[in-house]
């Protein structure tokens, strides 16, 4: 039986960041310094161990979250490297759902970028303690303290600076450790030879002392044990400071900030030390309603499903109990039993078989047939259902069809597998054209999915041009009563419903409530009423787009002892919805993107003018870097106006500007814009 003390030697962490902040390079350096890799794999060479998918190597970006296990100073670290591109945000979402801590990598020049902010809010949602690693401090324009200020202002947290950089930009050579008050210097930036420890340079001494005092002040504000020493004027020991940092980090009161340049092999070892010293062990942060005891009945969450040449692998996090190869487990949501054929510890694309896994472990299971992302696996005698993983709503559609008859069966199978692997993809049939529509979070995600169809499933498809995933909603309340009665010899159909429809706030989805009393509609037919509403809402009432963000309430109805059925009530509810929705002033919604354009200052006017032409609203602008020659323009722009934007931006900035965008909200679309998009 493993003791709690032994389990504290385990850390489940994720590496998260905006695209190009150096996240995968940081992960590769962690593999190297922990001995899991004997070479330094580079993203730009397509040699990163964590980016093993051929598309990741070809594109130089992370697409799939990759799990691996490393060991550092007696601790086991289960590490998940996540994508930085917004199109693959589901990977960050489901990883943070099962992790105990995270390292957030910041670009030392760019600071807090849009996707970092989105990922940070996800970590807030799941109450994941974090460390901040300010990377790329060797780059021109890097400014450590400016990034610390952005972390405080933009993310609304208390940054706890643990290190100060020594030198800047090309002269960045090491850091001052404010806990030990020593200088850590890296003399070899190519081979990962390690660092030397020496006294703090005289030129840094006064600044370091001031930041050390600020560190202790901040800790005293959040830690009673340290406050007593601080008020008494006693200098706390290193161990006391570390213990206070850990308590404040685990509670979420502060975010420790470290400095480095992963590409130049500087700052990675102290980052690993901070992971083991300050991030929590499994069960240390109570985020679920179950204990972390290994000797109690099993509770595990499936957070990722992948298919390879050998079958299906399901990644799970064990929250309670233990799991052995050969066990039978219960899918608590579906009620189905599944057999665990094999257990694996993952090392990126390599698998190491294990006989048993216990609470706190992250493993892959072979043999599960009906388990999906977000399902809870439990001891069959003690079912528990954990909170599911919510996939974001897609904002872009493409119509796809097989090129030839031979591709038809492969297309169906391939799409089924890919949608199971990525819950942020959606499949539906266009009610008017009958075409298959594949929906996702962006053009890159859909492009990658179509490439997987070709390479993994040998399916060639014809693809329509990308379309905005419009939605419809109601703008006022309305009631609708509908009587469905049909008699044509034999059993008839009879159902009557009175429904009330009302708009909800954006993002609330479709809600249903029954207020039936006195048996006007028998209880067994109420689910059919909801099913009819949902079926009709999926087909729209105004322009064929799904209707969202409204509440339907069943107020009254009528039934016939012999002729009423679930089908009759589903039909009546669908008809009532169509009538009520038309009376509720339906409108079309369009996705609006948060856009950040980074441009040379002399092109700002052209960039802003172009945003306005795309129906965008500029929300602000700021300077980046010390020279002031680079400006960041932030705007909200309808997705319909962003197709082909990169080409236009390059043209008006002589190829010097770049941009990032992510979904922000849905807003009412002008009728003309919808008509132009449809045309």
XYZ file of C-alpha atoms in Angstrom:
679
model
C 0.000 0.000 0.000
C 1.461 3.368 -1.001
C 1.646 5.965 1.729
C 0.475 9.514 1.314
C 4.071 10.653 1.717
C 5.147 8.555 -1.282
C 2.294 9.861 -3.390
C 3.483 13.419 -2.732
C 6.456 12.610 -4.966
C 4.129 12.711 -8.009
C 3.297 15.831 -10.046
C 0.754 15.978 -12.885
C 1.454 19.170 -14.813
C 0.730 20.761 -18.171
C 2.746 23.206 -20.266
C 0.443 25.870 -21.724
C 1.044 29.057 -23.715
C 0.164 31.150 -26.746
C 1.454 29.745 -30.033
C 5.209 30.424 -30.562
C 5.911 31.329 -26.908
C 8.374 28.424 -26.738
C 6.168 25.884 -24.999
C 7.260 22.766 -26.871
C 10.920 23.841 -26.759
C 10.546 24.124 -22.971
C 9.049 20.614 -22.877
C 11.914 19.264 -24.996
C 14.465 20.795 -22.614
C 12.642 19.190 -19.675
C 12.953 15.802 -21.425
C 16.656 16.411 -21.965
C 17.531 17.573 -18.447
C 15.537 14.757 -16.820
C 17.327 12.167 -18.936
C 14.204 11.089 -20.824
C 15.835 12.242 -24.069
C 19.521 12.099 -24.973
C 19.359 14.799 -27.601
C 17.926 18.289 -27.837
C 14.978 18.067 -30.248
C 14.118 21.309 -32.024
C 10.642 22.310 -33.188
C 11.989 24.170 -36.236
C 13.866 21.036 -37.363
C 10.756 18.845 -37.010
C 12.666 16.801 -34.415
C 10.740 17.582 -31.223
C 9.897 14.358 -29.396
C 6.595 15.774 -28.112
C 5.491 16.809 -31.633
C 5.586 13.325 -33.141
C 2.565 13.639 -35.444
C 3.723 14.099 -39.096
C 1.525 17.193 -39.448
C 3.050 18.720 -36.312
C 6.533 18.129 -37.692
C 5.601 19.561 -41.090
C 3.868 22.661 -39.690
C 6.194 23.294 -36.740
C 3.291 23.615 -34.274
C 1.688 21.433 -31.619
C -1.697 20.044 -32.682
C -2.285 17.215 -30.203
C -1.600 17.260 -26.480
C 1.216 14.780 -25.802
C 1.785 13.022 -22.473
C 5.091 11.791 -21.126
C 6.620 10.762 -17.811
C 9.945 12.073 -16.492
C 11.820 11.933 -13.166
C 13.550 14.820 -11.396
C 15.244 14.750 -8.000
C 13.234 11.767 -6.769
C 9.908 13.026 -8.142
C 7.845 11.527 -10.957
C 6.412 14.215 -13.249
C 3.599 13.343 -15.633
C 3.873 16.081 -18.232
C 1.360 17.093 -20.896
C 2.489 19.482 -23.646
C -0.564 21.265 -25.073
C -1.174 23.208 -28.313
C -0.930 26.987 -28.335
C -3.105 27.585 -31.403
C -6.702 28.543 -30.620
C -8.083 26.060 -33.173
C -6.925 23.218 -30.904
C -8.073 24.721 -27.604
C -10.055 21.572 -26.748
C -6.672 19.906 -26.088
C -5.838 22.521 -23.443
C -9.331 22.315 -21.983
C -9.352 18.565 -21.451
C -5.753 18.504 -20.229
C -6.305 21.188 -17.578
C -9.405 19.289 -16.448
C -7.243 16.394 -15.201
C -3.993 18.120 -14.171
C -2.950 19.274 -10.695
C -0.683 22.126 -11.808
C 0.550 23.998 -14.858
C 3.560 25.880 -16.173
C 2.447 28.853 -18.255
C 5.113 29.965 -20.720
C 5.225 33.653 -21.680
C 7.133 35.189 -24.575
C 9.596 37.659 -23.004
C 8.913 40.152 -25.806
C 5.165 39.723 -26.409
C 4.112 39.115 -22.787
C 0.492 38.144 -22.190
C -0.961 37.152 -25.580
C -4.593 36.310 -26.454
C -4.357 32.528 -26.255
C -2.393 32.718 -23.005
C -5.259 34.723 -21.539
C -7.829 32.175 -22.764
C -5.816 29.285 -21.325
C -5.368 31.169 -18.061
C -9.155 31.513 -17.688
C -9.525 27.782 -18.332
C -7.004 27.098 -15.570
C -9.005 29.442 -13.300
C -12.143 27.463 -14.090
C -10.512 24.189 -13.071
C -8.670 25.796 -10.101
C -5.232 24.707 -11.322
C -2.244 26.253 -9.465
C 0.327 27.716 -11.848
C 3.936 28.764 -12.283
C 4.844 31.450 -14.838
C 7.986 30.986 -16.932
C 9.024 34.122 -18.832
C 10.861 32.672 -21.817
C 12.932 34.027 -24.709
C 14.733 36.617 -22.537
C 17.647 36.416 -24.981
C 15.515 38.019 -27.720
C 15.735 41.646 -28.810
C 13.021 43.628 -27.051
C 12.603 41.125 -24.186
C 11.615 42.812 -20.902
C 11.087 40.558 -17.878
C 9.544 43.136 -15.536
C 7.220 44.427 -18.250
C 5.858 40.882 -18.655
C 5.452 40.603 -14.862
C 3.380 43.809 -14.964
C 1.230 42.413 -17.778
C 0.626 39.218 -15.792
C -0.600 41.319 -12.872
C -2.715 43.752 -14.938
C -4.182 41.491 -17.615
C -4.622 38.295 -15.649
C -5.584 39.878 -12.336
C -3.222 37.778 -10.201
C -0.432 38.412 -7.703
C 2.866 37.605 -9.455
C 5.548 36.400 -7.030
C 8.920 37.129 -8.626
C 11.371 34.377 -7.614
C 14.142 35.272 -10.058
C 15.619 38.357 -11.730
C 17.431 38.082 -15.091
C 21.149 38.827 -15.241
C 21.830 40.704 -18.459
C 19.285 41.331 -21.181
C 18.601 40.341 -24.772
C 21.813 38.917 -26.299
C 23.663 39.414 -22.996
C 21.213 37.349 -20.925
C 23.455 34.947 -19.008
C 21.535 33.803 -15.938
C 19.256 34.699 -13.050
C 19.416 35.867 -9.463
C 17.545 33.372 -7.269
C 15.688 35.520 -4.702
C 15.036 32.550 -2.401
C 18.702 31.573 -1.975
C 20.082 35.030 -2.926
C 22.582 33.450 -5.290
C 23.358 33.958 -8.968
C 22.801 31.046 -11.387
C 24.901 31.448 -14.534
C 24.832 29.369 -17.739
C 28.116 29.635 -19.610
C 27.331 27.057 -22.322
C 24.089 27.856 -24.200
C 24.349 25.047 -26.757
C 24.865 21.686 -25.085
C 22.835 21.948 -21.907
C 25.889 21.598 -19.657
C 24.181 23.044 -16.567
C 24.742 26.169 -14.536
C 27.242 27.550 -12.025
C 26.221 29.047 -8.679
C 28.013 32.126 -7.357
C 27.457 35.261 -5.297
C 25.050 37.873 -6.615
C 27.021 40.316 -8.826
C 27.659 43.662 -7.118
C 25.811 45.503 -9.887
C 22.692 43.432 -9.108
C 22.923 43.417 -5.308
C 20.789 46.465 -4.469
C 18.053 45.550 -6.967
C 18.027 41.940 -5.792
C 17.711 43.002 -2.136
C 14.716 45.194 -2.962
C 12.949 42.378 -4.836
C 13.804 39.900 -2.066
C 12.083 42.255 0.390
C 9.082 42.496 -1.918
C 8.978 38.686 -2.112
C 8.878 38.387 1.690
C 6.275 41.154 2.010
C 3.982 39.451 -0.482
C 4.359 36.088 1.225
C 3.696 37.637 4.643
C 0.422 39.034 3.317
C -0.725 35.513 2.406
C 0.956 33.284 4.987
C 0.457 33.573 8.757
C 3.521 31.471 9.566
C 5.836 33.815 7.663
C 3.987 36.926 8.851
C 5.024 36.230 12.453
C 8.728 36.168 11.525
C 8.346 39.178 9.249
C 6.696 41.376 11.899
C 9.280 40.335 14.478
C 12.079 41.291 12.112
C 13.434 37.732 11.994
C 14.968 36.533 8.722
C 13.092 33.370 7.667
C 15.062 30.278 6.685
C 15.179 29.097 3.067
C 12.981 26.146 3.987
C 10.421 28.446 5.616
C 10.339 30.672 2.526
C 9.917 27.675 0.217
C 7.138 26.249 2.391
C 5.337 29.612 2.344
C 5.692 29.864 -1.450
C 4.242 26.381 -1.799
C 1.248 27.107 0.447
C 0.472 30.368 -1.361
C 0.858 28.762 -4.793
C -1.293 25.720 -4.017
C -4.026 27.967 -2.585
C -3.976 30.121 -5.725
C -3.056 33.269 -3.774
C 0.110 33.905 -5.845
C 1.754 32.823 -9.086
C 5.546 32.333 -8.839
C 7.400 33.870 -11.799
C 10.669 32.469 -13.150
C 12.951 33.609 -15.971
C 14.877 31.922 -18.741
C 15.489 31.063 -22.368
C 14.592 27.443 -23.098
C 16.087 27.551 -26.604
C 19.417 28.693 -25.142
C 19.177 26.092 -22.325
C 18.951 28.691 -19.556
C 16.545 28.459 -16.650
C 15.122 24.966 -17.226
C 16.646 23.177 -14.196
C 15.379 25.806 -11.698
C 11.975 25.562 -13.390
C 11.944 21.808 -12.720
C 12.965 22.484 -9.118
C 10.029 24.894 -8.813
C 7.607 22.317 -10.259
C 8.536 19.774 -7.585
C 8.797 22.360 -4.797
C 5.701 24.492 -5.373
C 3.088 22.694 -7.495
C 0.687 20.319 -5.700
C 0.693 16.546 -5.489
C -2.467 14.618 -6.436
C -5.210 15.155 -3.865
C -3.543 18.222 -2.353
C -6.026 20.562 -4.030
C -9.632 19.464 -3.517
C -11.181 19.950 -6.953
C -13.591 17.026 -6.966
C -16.107 15.423 -4.657
C -13.995 12.266 -4.277
C -11.007 11.567 -2.047
C -7.599 10.727 -3.503
C -7.308 7.465 -1.551
C -5.796 4.540 -3.527
C -7.561 1.950 -1.335
C -11.133 3.134 -1.982
C -13.406 2.255 -4.971
C -12.182 3.367 -8.388
C -13.091 6.782 -9.874
C -11.339 7.841 -13.103
C -12.030 10.350 -15.876
C -11.440 9.645 -19.567
C -10.060 12.862 -21.067
C -8.748 11.840 -24.478
C -9.388 9.111 -27.038
C -6.946 8.316 -29.857
C -6.901 5.651 -32.533
C -3.729 4.137 -33.904
C -2.806 1.107 -35.991
C -3.263 -1.151 -32.962
C -6.714 0.069 -31.916
C -8.168 2.605 -29.492
C -6.247 4.185 -26.610
C -8.202 6.015 -23.910
C -6.260 8.402 -21.675
C -7.574 8.497 -18.106
C -6.758 10.249 -14.847
C -7.333 8.182 -11.716
C -8.810 10.233 -8.903
C -9.491 7.408 -6.463
C -8.742 3.720 -6.122
C -6.622 1.563 -8.375
C -6.886 -0.014 -11.800
C -5.378 -3.305 -12.945
C -5.079 -4.765 -16.432
C -7.996 -7.171 -16.866
C -10.384 -5.216 -14.615
C -13.998 -4.604 -15.600
C -15.110 -1.008 -15.030
C -18.430 0.791 -15.303
C -18.987 3.786 -17.567
C -21.085 5.643 -14.994
C -22.731 7.899 -17.573
C -23.862 5.266 -20.086
C -24.226 2.349 -17.667
C -22.088 0.132 -19.916
C -19.341 -2.123 -18.609
C -15.908 -2.105 -20.233
C -12.899 -4.383 -19.880
C -9.421 -2.942 -19.395
C -7.250 -5.017 -21.726
C -3.926 -3.249 -21.079
C -2.540 -0.275 -19.166
C 0.227 1.946 -20.513
C 2.448 4.705 -19.194
C 2.927 7.098 -22.109
C 6.206 8.623 -23.278
C 4.976 10.810 -26.166
C 4.475 8.228 -28.963
C 6.037 5.345 -26.999
C 4.075 3.094 -24.630
C 5.368 1.297 -21.553
C 3.049 -1.410 -20.249
C 2.025 -1.326 -16.579
C 0.208 -3.861 -14.435
C -1.512 -1.395 -12.113
C -2.294 2.314 -11.790
C -3.359 4.091 -8.588
C -5.032 7.350 -7.558
C -3.142 10.289 -9.043
C -1.814 8.420 -12.076
C -2.413 9.369 -15.709
C -2.367 6.298 -17.964
C -3.672 5.068 -21.307
C -6.059 2.107 -21.511
C -6.364 -0.273 -24.442
C -9.573 -2.196 -24.962
C -12.325 0.327 -24.166
C -14.947 0.359 -26.925
C -17.692 2.798 -25.887
C -15.893 5.343 -23.684
C -15.755 8.937 -24.902
C -13.991 12.114 -23.787
C -15.463 13.235 -20.461
C -16.855 9.845 -19.386
C -16.365 8.673 -15.799
C -15.083 5.132 -15.188
C -15.859 3.632 -11.783
C -16.054 0.504 -9.702
C -19.294 -1.174 -10.911
C -20.529 -1.420 -7.299
C -19.867 2.259 -6.498
C -20.851 4.488 -9.449
C -19.872 8.187 -9.343
C -20.199 10.721 -12.164
C -17.579 13.494 -12.388
C -18.108 16.828 -14.138
C -17.821 16.364 -17.892
C -15.484 18.192 -20.255
C -17.328 20.832 -22.260
C -16.269 21.267 -25.887
C -16.532 24.772 -27.368
C -19.136 25.537 -30.016
C -17.672 25.541 -33.558
C -17.647 28.772 -35.558
C -16.794 27.631 -39.088
C -18.260 25.016 -41.477
C -17.098 23.286 -44.637
C -19.197 21.034 -46.865
C -17.433 17.770 -47.730
C -18.286 14.878 -49.999
C -16.299 11.851 -51.227
C -14.546 12.273 -54.561
C -15.437 8.780 -55.724
C -17.727 5.930 -54.784
C -14.786 4.043 -53.260
C -14.234 6.890 -50.782
C -17.789 6.799 -49.373
C -17.327 4.068 -46.745
C -13.887 5.347 -45.752
C -15.210 8.882 -45.319
C -17.926 7.759 -42.935
C -15.500 5.682 -40.863
C -12.796 8.368 -40.880
C -15.139 11.146 -39.778
C -16.539 8.976 -37.007
C -13.035 8.350 -35.630
C -11.857 11.979 -35.950
C -14.958 13.413 -34.258
C -14.516 10.902 -31.440
C -10.885 12.014 -31.024
C -11.703 15.735 -31.153
C -14.995 16.710 -29.466
C -14.716 20.288 -30.785
C -15.440 18.954 -34.287
C -19.101 18.546 -35.245
C -20.843 16.727 -38.071
C -24.330 17.498 -39.353
C -26.406 17.317 -42.501
C -27.539 20.533 -44.181
C -31.357 20.201 -44.167
C -31.689 21.950 -47.563
C -28.774 20.614 -49.630
C -28.294 17.283 -47.845
C -24.531 17.932 -47.773
C -22.338 16.736 -44.904
C -21.074 19.761 -42.962
C -17.904 19.502 -40.881
C -17.687 22.255 -38.267
C -14.742 23.366 -36.178
C -12.950 26.193 -34.400
C -11.020 27.550 -37.369
C -9.621 27.029 -40.848
C -6.404 25.398 -39.567
C -8.282 22.790 -37.526
C -10.462 21.860 -40.509
C -7.433 21.788 -42.814
C -5.615 19.421 -40.424
C -8.719 17.200 -40.144
C -9.066 16.899 -43.912
C -5.375 16.059 -44.202
C -5.865 13.279 -41.621
C -8.720 11.893 -43.741
C -6.331 11.682 -46.678
C -3.252 10.315 -44.895
C -4.758 8.088 -42.181
C -7.854 6.808 -43.962
C -6.837 7.156 -47.640
C -9.990 9.164 -48.349
C -10.088 11.897 -50.985
C -12.810 14.502 -50.528
C -14.209 17.509 -52.345
C -14.347 20.469 -50.006
C -16.538 23.564 -50.259
C -15.241 26.971 -49.268
C -15.306 27.727 -45.534
C -18.584 29.190 -44.273
C -19.341 31.103 -41.108
C -21.235 28.981 -38.564
C -24.170 31.325 -38.094
C -26.738 30.721 -35.378
C -30.253 31.984 -34.753
C -31.825 33.132 -31.513
C -35.027 34.665 -30.181
C -35.200 38.324 -29.249
C -38.454 38.336 -27.286
C -40.761 35.945 -25.424
C -43.664 34.135 -27.113
C -46.200 31.394 -26.385
C -47.398 28.693 -28.738
C -50.159 26.102 -28.401
C -50.296 23.281 -30.898
C -52.690 20.352 -31.257
C -51.423 17.416 -33.270
C -54.278 15.111 -34.249
C -54.185 12.482 -36.956
C -56.681 9.686 -37.671
C -56.329 7.438 -40.686
C -57.750 4.072 -39.684
C -56.203 2.064 -36.884
C -54.412 3.810 -33.981
C -54.427 7.596 -34.272
C -52.026 10.294 -33.060
C -52.992 12.886 -30.478
C -50.890 15.381 -28.542
C -51.426 18.956 -27.392
C -48.780 21.236 -25.894
C -48.633 24.820 -24.645
C -45.064 26.125 -24.666
C -43.482 29.375 -23.528
C -40.270 30.530 -25.225
C -37.923 33.241 -23.929
C -34.449 34.451 -24.931
C -31.392 33.723 -22.764
C -28.002 35.401 -22.477
C -25.382 34.551 -25.110
C -23.756 31.206 -24.479
C -26.581 29.819 -22.304
C -27.586 27.251 -24.935
C -31.009 25.597 -25.042
C -32.763 25.017 -21.710
C -35.982 23.091 -21.135
C -38.309 23.045 -18.137
C -41.638 21.309 -17.477
C -44.186 22.980 -15.232
C -46.885 20.419 -15.849
C -49.111 19.703 -12.890
C -52.177 17.506 -12.625
C -51.126 15.148 -15.409
C -52.097 17.335 -18.384
C -49.136 15.707 -20.137
C -48.149 12.304 -18.719
C -44.643 12.276 -17.280
C -43.407 9.646 -19.729
C -44.108 11.985 -22.684
C -42.243 15.037 -21.307
C -38.804 13.905 -22.661
C -40.416 13.588 -26.115
C -41.547 17.230 -25.883
C -37.947 18.306 -25.207
C -36.666 16.083 -28.033
C -39.130 17.667 -30.490
C -38.013 21.176 -29.536
C -34.345 20.289 -29.888
C -34.901 18.623 -33.258
C -36.776 21.630 -34.634
C -34.292 24.120 -33.133
C -31.406 22.367 -34.892
C -33.041 23.181 -38.254
C -33.701 26.865 -37.537
C -36.720 29.028 -38.356
C -35.255 32.021 -40.148
C -32.423 30.860 -42.394
C -31.841 27.217 -41.498
C -29.222 27.844 -38.790
C -29.485 26.167 -35.358
C -31.435 28.205 -32.801
C -29.537 28.762 -29.536
C -29.725 30.643 -26.246
C -33.390 30.280 -25.399
C -35.514 28.563 -22.785
C -38.596 26.489 -23.567
C -41.102 25.851 -20.780
C -43.896 23.291 -21.070
C -46.889 24.921 -19.371
C -49.884 22.785 -20.324
C -51.181 20.253 -22.792
C -53.583 17.455 -23.436
C -53.491 13.755 -24.266
C -55.670 10.846 -25.359
C -55.667 7.552 -23.450
C -55.315 5.466 -26.610
C -53.910 7.711 -29.346
C -51.162 9.643 -27.507
C -47.547 8.524 -27.895
C -44.026 9.840 -27.562
C -43.884 10.364 -31.329
C -47.092 12.409 -31.262
C -45.770 14.688 -28.510
C -42.410 15.086 -30.246
C -44.217 16.099 -33.451
C -46.492 18.534 -31.596
C -43.571 20.132 -29.758
C -41.591 20.604 -32.972
C -44.557 22.313 -34.652
C -45.195 24.472 -31.578
C -41.547 25.546 -31.578
C -41.682 26.600 -35.228
C -44.811 28.681 -34.600
C -43.564 30.205 -31.339
C -40.089 30.992 -32.637
C -41.506 32.872 -35.629
C -43.507 35.043 -33.192
C -40.435 35.644 -30.994
C -38.655 37.956 -33.490
C -35.831 35.572 -34.477
C -32.480 37.057 -35.494
C -29.295 35.632 -36.997
C -26.124 35.602 -34.858
C -22.573 35.660 -36.192
C -19.313 34.734 -34.422
C -17.171 37.731 -33.514
C -13.443 37.179 -33.079
C -10.989 38.852 -30.715
C -8.184 39.918 -33.053
C -4.704 41.099 -32.065
C -2.584 42.615 -34.835
C 1.137 43.224 -34.226
C 2.395 45.797 -36.734
C 5.228 48.266 -37.279
C 4.125 51.710 -36.056
C 4.199 53.247 -39.534
C 1.434 50.878 -40.709
C -0.990 51.362 -37.786
C -3.296 53.688 -39.734
C -3.609 51.213 -42.623
C -4.274 48.324 -40.226
C -7.023 50.202 -38.367
C -8.632 51.357 -41.610
C -8.669 47.783 -42.901
C -10.251 46.536 -39.656
C -13.032 49.107 -40.007
C -13.684 47.968 -43.577
C -14.209 44.463 -42.190
C -16.919 45.744 -39.806
C -14.436 45.553 -36.942
C -14.330 47.618 -33.757
C -10.888 48.678 -32.501
C -10.760 48.264 -28.717
C -7.316 49.640 -28.034
C -3.667 49.793 -28.989
C -0.388 49.600 -27.107
C 3.328 49.617 -27.758
C 5.439 46.484 -27.578
C 9.138 46.392 -26.848
C 11.315 49.220 -25.643
C 11.695 51.123 -28.924
C 8.007 51.850 -29.500
C 8.360 50.835 -33.148
C 5.930 47.929 -32.755
C 2.248 48.490 -32.009
C -0.391 45.967 -30.923
C -3.919 46.725 -32.156
C -6.761 44.875 -30.400
C -10.164 44.624 -32.083
C -13.405 42.693 -32.326
C -14.088 41.628 -35.924
C -16.878 39.406 -37.317
C -15.431 36.094 -38.548
C -17.057 36.714 -41.939
C -14.636 39.605 -42.414
C -11.513 37.622 -41.523
C -11.314 35.094 -44.366
C -8.108 35.710 -46.316
C -6.993 38.354 -43.819
C -3.364 37.245 -43.631
C -2.807 38.036 -47.324
C -4.306 41.510 -47.010
C -2.338 42.231 -43.843
C 0.934 41.228 -45.446
C 0.189 43.375 -48.478
C -0.571 46.544 -46.523
C 2.383 46.093 -44.136
C 5.004 44.930 -46.661
C 4.926 41.523 -45.009
C 5.962 42.854 -41.590
C 2.688 42.537 -39.589
C 1.138 39.433 -38.048
C -2.047 38.608 -36.196
C -3.750 36.166 -33.851
C -7.460 35.671 -33.382
C -9.839 33.590 -31.324
C -13.575 33.313 -30.889
C -14.972 35.859 -28.433
C -18.780 35.978 -28.650
C -21.822 35.775 -30.894
C -23.572 39.019 -31.897
C -26.601 39.890 -34.021
C -25.562 39.919 -37.683
C -26.771 42.568 -40.133
C -29.115 41.008 -42.701
C -26.952 42.230 -45.572
C -23.841 40.514 -44.163
C -25.681 37.184 -43.874
C -27.011 37.500 -47.418
C -23.530 38.305 -48.787
C -22.015 35.326 -46.980
C -24.724 32.977 -48.264
C -24.246 34.293 -51.763
